[in-house]
Amino acid sequence: MVPGEENQLVPKEIENAAEEPRVLCIIQDTTNSKTVSERITLNLPASTPVRKLFEDVANKVGYINGTFDLTRENGVTTADMAPLDHTSDKSLLDANFEPGKKNFLHLTDKDGEPPQMLLEDSNNVDDSVHDRFIGPLPREGSVASTNDYVSQNYSYSSILNKSETGYVGLVNQAMTCYLNSLLQTLFMTPEFRNALYKWEFEDSEEDPVTSIPYQLQRLFVLLQTSKKRAIETTDVTRSFGWDSSEAWQQHDVQELCRVMFDALEQKWKQTEQADLINELYQGKLKDYVRCLECGYEGWRIDTYLDIPLVIRPYGSSQAFASVEEALHAFIQPEILDGPNQYFCERCKKKCDARKGLRFLHFPYLLTLQLKRFDFDYTTMHRIKLNDRMSFPEELDMSTFIDIEDEKSPQTESCTDSGAENEGSCHSDQMSNDFSTDDAVDEGICLESSSGSEKISKPGLEKNSLMYELFSVMVHSGSAAGGHYYACIKSFSDDQWYSFNDQHVSRITQEDIKKTHGGSSGSRGYYSSAFASSTNAYMLIYRLKDPTRNAKFLEVDEYPEHIKNLVQKERELEEQEKRQREIERNTCKIKLFCLHPVKQVMMENKLEVHKDKTLKEAVEMAYKMMDLEDVIPLDCCRLVKYDEFHDYLERSYEGEEDTPMGLLLGGVKSTYMFDLLLETRKPDQIFQSYKPGEVMVKVHVVDLKAETVAAPVTVRAYLNQTVTEFKQLISKATHLPADSMRIVLERCYNDLRLLSMPSKTLKAEGFFRSNKVFVESSETVDHQAAFTDSHLWKLLDRHANTIRLFVLLPEQSPGSYSKRTAYQKAGGDSGNVDDDCERVKGPAGNLKSVDAILEESTEKLKSLSLQQQQQDGDNGDSSKSTETSDFENIESPLNERGSSTSVDNRELEQHIQTSDPENFQSEERSDSDVNNDRSTSSVDSDILSSSHSSDTLCNADSAQIPLANGLDSHSITSSRRTKANEGKKETWDTAEEDSGTDSEYDESGKSRGDMQYMYFKADPYTADEGSGEGHKWLMVHVDKRITLAAFKQHLEPFVGVLSSHFKVFRVYTSNQEFETVRLNETLSSFSDDNKITIRLGRALKKGEYRVKVCQLLVNEQEPCKFLLDAVFAKGMTVRQSKEELIPQLREQCGLDLSIDRFRLRKKTWKNPGTVFLDYHIYEEDINISSNWEVFLEVLDGVEKMKSMSQLAILTRRWRPAEMKLDPFQELVLESNSVDELREKLSEISGIPLEDIEFAKGRGTFPCDISVLDIHQDLDWNPKVSTLNVWPLYICDDGAVIFYRDRTEEVMELTDEQRNELMKKESSRLQKTGHRVTYSPRKEKALKIYLDGAPNKDVAQD
């Protein structure tokens, strides 16, 4: 259409409206009245009054006009931020809205109150706004509409308000639009709805959940009476026996119609509605074949529920123009001649015949399916035909009834007319030949009805076959998928409506015409692909018969059981509405409480109605936190709290009777703050927290005792000076302000001394929540530089101290002596055994830590002296060195024993890291153990910036009673991120990854020299279920300590040397992993981590824990785990085999000689390089953590003697027998293909010229189906060496399949092939190998009458 012609079709007033400038308004709902923040768009004429803008917004978002504000947000001036006047008659142009640009507005609360929802229907809504809207169709000719464009928002609020049409939509569960379209059509069919209402459900006979008719009744009642915009269909689909996955399956609406009708017939057996579907929807037709020579006619009667109409004849590029044309083609007979001749029973020969269909009876409700889905044999894909096919609003079917009154006597002897089944010619069984494209009906089949029905005379129906259209089910999309919606005419007001899932809107006849399809005219075969994909798919007509045309039942005409159901559903909806109203007025906010006894921060969610007072909310929170038996209610209060910053914002004194809605600032989906249920002791009073204050946690430091006390909370202002702040702290802590030093911890390891008295707290970096340390002793430490002072070192230690819980092993003297006897001399083992006995002590008694320490230390000293005497011949120089080292440790220990109190029990030791070679040597002296340890009473400078949670060093320090109930700990744990959290920990080796990880620098000096690390251990009683009966330690330790030093500190408590126990870290899932890197610090640990100590030899430097698996090449599972072994750097393969032999005999029952098994590389499941006996680990064989090796038992002597050889695993394929032989190993001297062929010919007897081979694919054993191996592998590659493409065989362990090219493949019958396919599929699935891919088939649509999807109820 040229532009000039188009303009002539536009009315004059619309032309004028189109010339007016328009204003695009984008409104964002920023209130919390809805679950989802909604955004709508309006394109309005510039002359629209502001008052009208408010009305349109209220209509779209579902709020009552006048209960919300609209605020412009253009960022021009502050004045523009003022709310618009909802009563103003000013035009948008006069209100400074900009035509042609986006004008952003915010919908906000009015006077602090949220908008009121519009829950009832508005009678004054202009329905003309929606007259032109129909599902996904483009809207045309709506330029002058005030609401020209409204974005479609699927929000929760849109479900709450009923459509202005008065009809209720259906929620799309996921892909159930086809179901919604059919359900709405059935609901809008008076005869079906009335008949469904007359059926009464019996509770005693069936479960209501699985009763399809009952759930349809409930759905129809809700569609008729609900005040919601849309209702759910989940109860209906549940009665179908569907689960949630069915909601994601796309199905055909015509298929659903048949299957649902069949299911209803089954459910309605022996009821008044038993024949309802047939009475309303079933028609009859005659399938006949007539001999053109003698006139003999064979025929049968078929029933149908819908008539499938072809859009485009097969092979034609021209579609039928109308439904009438397609109906004529449907009954057009065809001539059977030539090779298609019909065998006439009367002529006893093949004759030319005429075959066709005749309509004998049309149903009351006529269903026409437009077969828009076809198959393109060129591309072998399904396609959708979008050609135009018109359909009338009234359809006269009298022209299609059987008007040939042929009463030839031959018709009494009927036949099957060449059909596949031979049966009674009067059978009423539905013929799938004329109702579906598929050869098999995958739904529920109708039973064959007995007896024949009298066929009505054609002449009786001719004048009463005028049908009127009332439902058009539209499909938008392609053959691969799309969307259904229904256009339905109401028989109440003759108005057309679009039922598009949740949305119901008025439409016109013009909109119906748009569903006819693409443009008419001459087209090519693929031209429909460029037409609109939105077109009619199923049409339903009703016979115009005043005697039968029913009206919907009025309320007073409802059966009693429907009246009861209406009342029940109404009460449920009212209850849901009340609950929703309560939800809408309920404040939901996070609630925290520090338990006054356990000192554990508890978290919950407080849900309180906005009208509840603060006093009532406190009582609710009190019960929620289970404090009834812990503390009185009057010792609790709610305060405003910022959990992220651990900050108490304000308290609510004198507001106990204030509603929570006012205190919290209204009902919101999320709050920028939390609530804390604060507790106090009965003799304390609550502090007053005022807005604008900052919270400061003050830790008092005692330099003499080297302790950091629990925090005291004070509140200050940012404009206070440091001097004023000192006076404030002095009052709270009773410390003199003159000599007070204040250190602010701004972030981890950022300690700042507040040395400027006149500076404000804000200038010093204070924020909402702060942490300071104060000290007021008059010592010389004041004169030292802060970073060199004792205070700084103590705070540094405090910041890096973590608390760990260590589970000690249950020590058995017998078991320990077995362990040590194998590794140490007999005298040593006996002494250590005694030591273990002393550590264990009497049954049920745990000795004090001091006693353990004293006995263990004395025993270690005596052991070292004995060792020195035994090793006296080694030389005077070494002896004097050992003696000197021993003296270095003895003196501080003796001093410590005399000066340190028993209760403190702290080990503040100067860790002097020993030579790792000596430390980790298997035969080192016990004096070397003590050389590693010396003690000191002070901490050193910080060595690293690794990070830890903030824990008190001295848990026994006195606590200052605070009214806020936060005596011992901060309100929440530290939020600091761990510096080395992401570092991967290696568990199976004690070897460093690189030289930079060594404990020694290039000069040989120990990096651990002069490092002071804090360590303190106390006995600990675990909670129930946390290892009762075991011994626990609560350890406070500087996390910068190395694992080696940490283990040495634990020696007195474990009772054995550090080389004889292992450390396992316990993770949250209770999984345990061994920690073995002795050089690494505990920086990856955090507060309250658990550690388990297990007896056993720990890995030493250069040792690796290796998993040994047995390679079984001809077993179903070729990899079998045997044991964990320890291999050492510098060890030969033969030495490792010698160590494995006794372990294999004891642990695995394998009695092997050293020359009858080999070790080889293991990569996932693939066998690799064969290790020769003379190979050395770390020199010839790269070894790493988490290493795995294969152990392979040999049938004979080892053939692999050199690294130049190549070990190949070969397997013969026998196509004549359809089987594979077991694996055989070939050892090649080179990578020559000719040598491979020769060896294969040698072991198989196949002539050299007939050998064909192929490399296996995938992981070992490269399994492949015997049905695929002959053609799927790359047989006989044209290469001369094995190390080139496509073979790339460069290492041992490659798999080669070979065959005799002269051997033919076995010929299999279909039965043999199917049987073999099942066996192969089962075999490959068991071995975990991929089975041949098959594309996912479309899931058949089924309705399960018994609610059990696992049963096939398609057959009655």
mmCIF file of C-alpha atoms in Angstrom, residues 1170-1326:
data_model
loop_
_atom_site.group_PDB
_atom_site.id
_atom_site.type_symbol
_atom_site.label_atom_id
_atom_site.label_comp_id
_atom_site.label_asym_id
_atom_site.label_seq_id
_atom_site.Cartn_x
_atom_site.Cartn_y
_atom_site.Cartn_z
ATOM 1 C CA VAL A 1170 56.630 -48.160 32.205
ATOM 2 C CA PHE A 1171 59.127 -47.374 34.990
ATOM 3 C CA LEU A 1172 62.339 -49.401 34.761
ATOM 4 C CA ASP A 1173 64.041 -50.695 37.912
ATOM 5 C CA TYR A 1174 67.048 -48.401 37.601
ATOM 6 C CA HIS A 1175 65.013 -45.211 37.240
ATOM 7 C CA ILE A 1176 65.428 -42.714 40.078
ATOM 8 C CA TYR A 1177 62.563 -40.602 41.386
ATOM 9 C CA GLU A 1178 62.971 -36.852 40.776
ATOM 10 C CA GLU A 1179 65.867 -37.528 38.383
ATOM 11 C CA ASP A 1180 64.398 -39.861 35.772
ATOM 12 C CA ILE A 1181 60.796 -39.722 36.970
ATOM 13 C CA ASN A 1182 59.054 -36.504 37.892
ATOM 14 C CA ILE A 1183 57.082 -37.042 41.073
ATOM 15 C CA SER A 1184 54.556 -34.658 42.603
ATOM 16 C CA SER A 1185 51.910 -34.379 45.263
ATOM 17 C CA ASN A 1186 48.742 -36.435 44.863
ATOM 18 C CA TRP A 1187 50.731 -38.796 42.678
ATOM 19 C CA GLU A 1188 49.284 -42.092 41.486
ATOM 20 C CA VAL A 1189 50.984 -45.111 39.925
ATOM 21 C CA PHE A 1190 49.795 -48.340 38.369
ATOM 22 C CA LEU A 1191 51.085 -51.679 39.639
ATOM 23 C CA GLU A 1192 50.838 -54.289 36.879
ATOM 24 C CA VAL A 1193 51.358 -58.003 37.570
ATOM 25 C CA LEU A 1194 53.391 -59.641 34.778
ATOM 26 C CA ASP A 1195 52.686 -63.035 33.243
ATOM 27 C CA GLY A 1196 56.364 -63.624 32.581
ATOM 28 C CA VAL A 1197 59.719 -61.887 32.641
ATOM 29 C CA GLU A 1198 59.746 -58.120 32.081
ATOM 30 C CA LYS A 1199 60.255 -57.401 28.388
ATOM 31 C CA MET A 1200 60.809 -53.664 28.802
ATOM 32 C CA LYS A 1201 64.537 -53.106 29.188
ATOM 33 C CA SER A 1202 65.091 -49.690 27.649
ATOM 34 C CA MET A 1203 63.339 -46.349 27.357
ATOM 35 C CA SER A 1204 63.646 -46.595 23.559
ATOM 36 C CA GLN A 1205 61.134 -49.439 23.565
ATOM 37 C CA LEU A 1206 57.393 -48.885 23.290
ATOM 38 C CA ALA A 1207 54.745 -50.971 25.081
ATOM 39 C CA ILE A 1208 51.460 -51.125 23.141
ATOM 40 C CA LEU A 1209 48.192 -52.767 24.235
ATOM 41 C CA THR A 1210 46.550 -54.521 21.284
ATOM 42 C CA ARG A 1211 43.132 -56.097 20.858
ATOM 43 C CA ARG A 1212 41.838 -58.103 17.903
ATOM 44 C CA TRP A 1213 38.437 -57.362 16.384
ATOM 45 C CA ARG A 1214 36.706 -60.366 14.815
ATOM 46 C CA PRO A 1215 33.896 -59.045 12.572
ATOM 47 C CA ALA A 1216 32.709 -62.521 11.530
ATOM 48 C CA GLU A 1217 31.990 -63.321 15.197
ATOM 49 C CA MET A 1218 31.124 -59.773 16.281
ATOM 50 C CA LYS A 1219 33.484 -59.931 19.255
ATOM 51 C CA LEU A 1220 36.737 -58.521 20.621
ATOM 52 C CA ASP A 1221 39.617 -60.634 21.904
ATOM 53 C CA PRO A 1222 41.358 -59.866 25.234
ATOM 54 C CA PHE A 1223 44.217 -57.358 25.377
ATOM 55 C CA GLN A 1224 47.759 -58.465 24.510
ATOM 56 C CA GLU A 1225 50.857 -56.355 25.099
ATOM 57 C CA LEU A 1226 53.374 -55.798 22.321
ATOM 58 C CA VAL A 1227 56.834 -54.372 23.014
ATOM 59 C CA LEU A 1228 58.199 -52.548 19.975
ATOM 60 C CA GLU A 1229 61.841 -51.677 19.525
ATOM 61 C CA SER A 1230 60.963 -48.574 17.503
ATOM 62 C CA ASN A 1231 57.980 -46.475 16.474
ATOM 63 C CA SER A 1232 57.809 -48.053 13.024
ATOM 64 C CA VAL A 1233 54.385 -49.026 11.641
ATOM 65 C CA ASP A 1234 55.976 -51.911 9.735
ATOM 66 C CA GLU A 1235 57.287 -53.410 12.991
ATOM 67 C CA LEU A 1236 53.814 -53.059 14.497
ATOM 68 C CA ARG A 1237 52.291 -54.925 11.548
ATOM 69 C CA GLU A 1238 54.911 -57.666 11.788
ATOM 70 C CA LYS A 1239 54.316 -58.156 15.525
ATOM 71 C CA LEU A 1240 50.527 -58.191 15.009
ATOM 72 C CA SER A 1241 50.877 -60.765 12.241
ATOM 73 C CA GLU A 1242 53.153 -62.823 14.471
ATOM 74 C CA ILE A 1243 50.757 -63.058 17.419
ATOM 75 C CA SER A 1244 47.557 -63.437 15.337
ATOM 76 C CA GLY A 1245 48.568 -65.527 12.329
ATOM 77 C CA ILE A 1246 46.990 -62.988 9.964
ATOM 78 C CA PRO A 1247 48.997 -62.484 6.751
ATOM 79 C CA LEU A 1248 51.022 -59.274 6.884
ATOM 80 C CA GLU A 1249 49.279 -57.775 3.855
ATOM 81 C CA ASP A 1250 45.830 -58.367 5.426
ATOM 82 C CA ILE A 1251 46.561 -56.610 8.734
ATOM 83 C CA GLU A 1252 44.498 -53.459 9.360
ATOM 84 C CA PHE A 1253 44.757 -51.485 12.584
ATOM 85 C CA ALA A 1254 43.235 -48.408 14.247
ATOM 86 C CA LYS A 1255 43.997 -46.423 17.387
ATOM 87 C CA GLY A 1256 41.458 -46.604 20.210
ATOM 88 C CA ARG A 1257 39.592 -43.489 21.279
ATOM 89 C CA GLY A 1258 38.935 -42.048 24.711
ATOM 90 C CA THR A 1259 40.187 -43.238 28.078
ATOM 91 C CA PHE A 1260 41.426 -46.738 28.720
ATOM 92 C CA PRO A 1261 40.197 -49.370 27.838
ATOM 93 C CA CYS A 1262 38.822 -47.339 24.861
ATOM 94 C CA ASP A 1263 35.576 -49.303 24.874
ATOM 95 C CA ILE A 1264 33.404 -49.114 21.784
ATOM 96 C CA SER A 1265 30.288 -50.973 20.705
ATOM 97 C CA VAL A 1266 30.884 -53.984 18.437
ATOM 98 C CA LEU A 1267 28.113 -52.567 16.258
ATOM 99 C CA ASP A 1268 30.171 -49.421 15.619
ATOM 100 C CA ILE A 1269 33.804 -50.497 15.693
ATOM 101 C CA HIS A 1270 33.965 -51.791 12.109
ATOM 102 C CA GLN A 1271 33.037 -48.467 10.517
ATOM 103 C CA ASP A 1272 33.605 -45.794 13.194
ATOM 104 C CA LEU A 1273 37.363 -46.137 13.759
ATOM 105 C CA ASP A 1274 40.002 -44.733 11.425
ATOM 106 C CA TRP A 1275 41.246 -48.051 10.059
ATOM 107 C CA ASN A 1276 44.618 -48.507 8.360
ATOM 108 C CA PRO A 1277 45.946 -44.903 8.529
ATOM 109 C CA LYS A 1278 48.441 -44.040 5.796
ATOM 110 C CA VAL A 1279 51.490 -43.396 8.007
ATOM 111 C CA SER A 1280 54.927 -44.956 8.357
ATOM 112 C CA THR A 1281 55.625 -44.064 11.999
ATOM 113 C CA LEU A 1282 53.448 -44.128 15.089
ATOM 114 C CA ASN A 1283 54.348 -40.670 16.390
ATOM 115 C CA VAL A 1284 52.601 -38.657 13.651
ATOM 116 C CA TRP A 1285 49.017 -37.654 12.977
ATOM 117 C CA PRO A 1286 46.494 -39.240 13.299
ATOM 118 C CA LEU A 1287 48.090 -41.744 15.703
ATOM 119 C CA TYR A 1288 50.412 -39.627 17.876
ATOM 120 C CA ILE A 1289 51.634 -42.664 19.829
ATOM 121 C CA CYS A 1290 54.680 -41.432 21.727
ATOM 122 C CA ASP A 1291 54.313 -43.165 25.077
ATOM 123 C CA ASP A 1292 53.555 -46.595 26.493
ATOM 124 C CA GLY A 1293 49.966 -47.662 27.057
ATOM 125 C CA ALA A 1294 48.333 -46.754 23.719
ATOM 126 C CA VAL A 1295 45.461 -49.031 22.622
ATOM 127 C CA ILE A 1296 45.516 -50.515 19.104
ATOM 128 C CA PHE A 1297 42.639 -52.475 17.570
ATOM 129 C CA TYR A 1298 43.462 -54.724 14.602
ATOM 130 C CA ARG A 1299 41.556 -56.992 12.207
ATOM 131 C CA ASP A 1300 41.837 -59.212 9.169
ATOM 132 C CA ARG A 1301 40.652 -57.169 6.193
ATOM 133 C CA THR A 1302 39.488 -60.310 4.392
ATOM 134 C CA GLU A 1303 37.068 -61.204 7.185
ATOM 135 C CA GLU A 1304 33.461 -60.235 6.406
ATOM 136 C CA VAL A 1305 31.078 -58.765 8.985
ATOM 137 C CA MET A 1306 28.441 -61.150 10.320
ATOM 138 C CA GLU A 1307 24.985 -60.684 8.807
ATOM 139 C CA LEU A 1308 22.563 -59.978 11.653
ATOM 140 C CA THR A 1309 18.802 -60.351 11.665
ATOM 141 C CA ASP A 1310 16.765 -57.533 13.181
ATOM 142 C CA GLU A 1311 16.172 -59.637 16.266
ATOM 143 C CA GLN A 1312 19.884 -60.412 16.656
ATOM 144 C CA ARG A 1313 20.808 -56.769 16.123
ATOM 145 C CA ASN A 1314 18.316 -55.564 18.728
ATOM 146 C CA GLU A 1315 19.516 -58.168 21.209
ATOM 147 C CA LEU A 1316 23.155 -57.269 20.585
ATOM 148 C CA MET A 1317 22.351 -53.575 20.872
ATOM 149 C CA LYS A 1318 20.813 -54.118 24.312
ATOM 150 C CA LYS A 1319 23.821 -56.132 25.503
ATOM 151 C CA GLU A 1320 26.308 -53.549 24.228
ATOM 152 C CA SER A 1321 24.363 -50.671 25.712
ATOM 153 C CA SER A 1322 24.290 -52.417 29.074
ATOM 154 C CA ARG A 1323 27.999 -53.260 28.895
ATOM 155 C CA LEU A 1324 29.110 -49.765 27.954
ATOM 156 C CA GLN A 1325 26.950 -48.160 30.629
ATOM 157 C CA LYS A 1326 28.442 -50.421 33.289
#
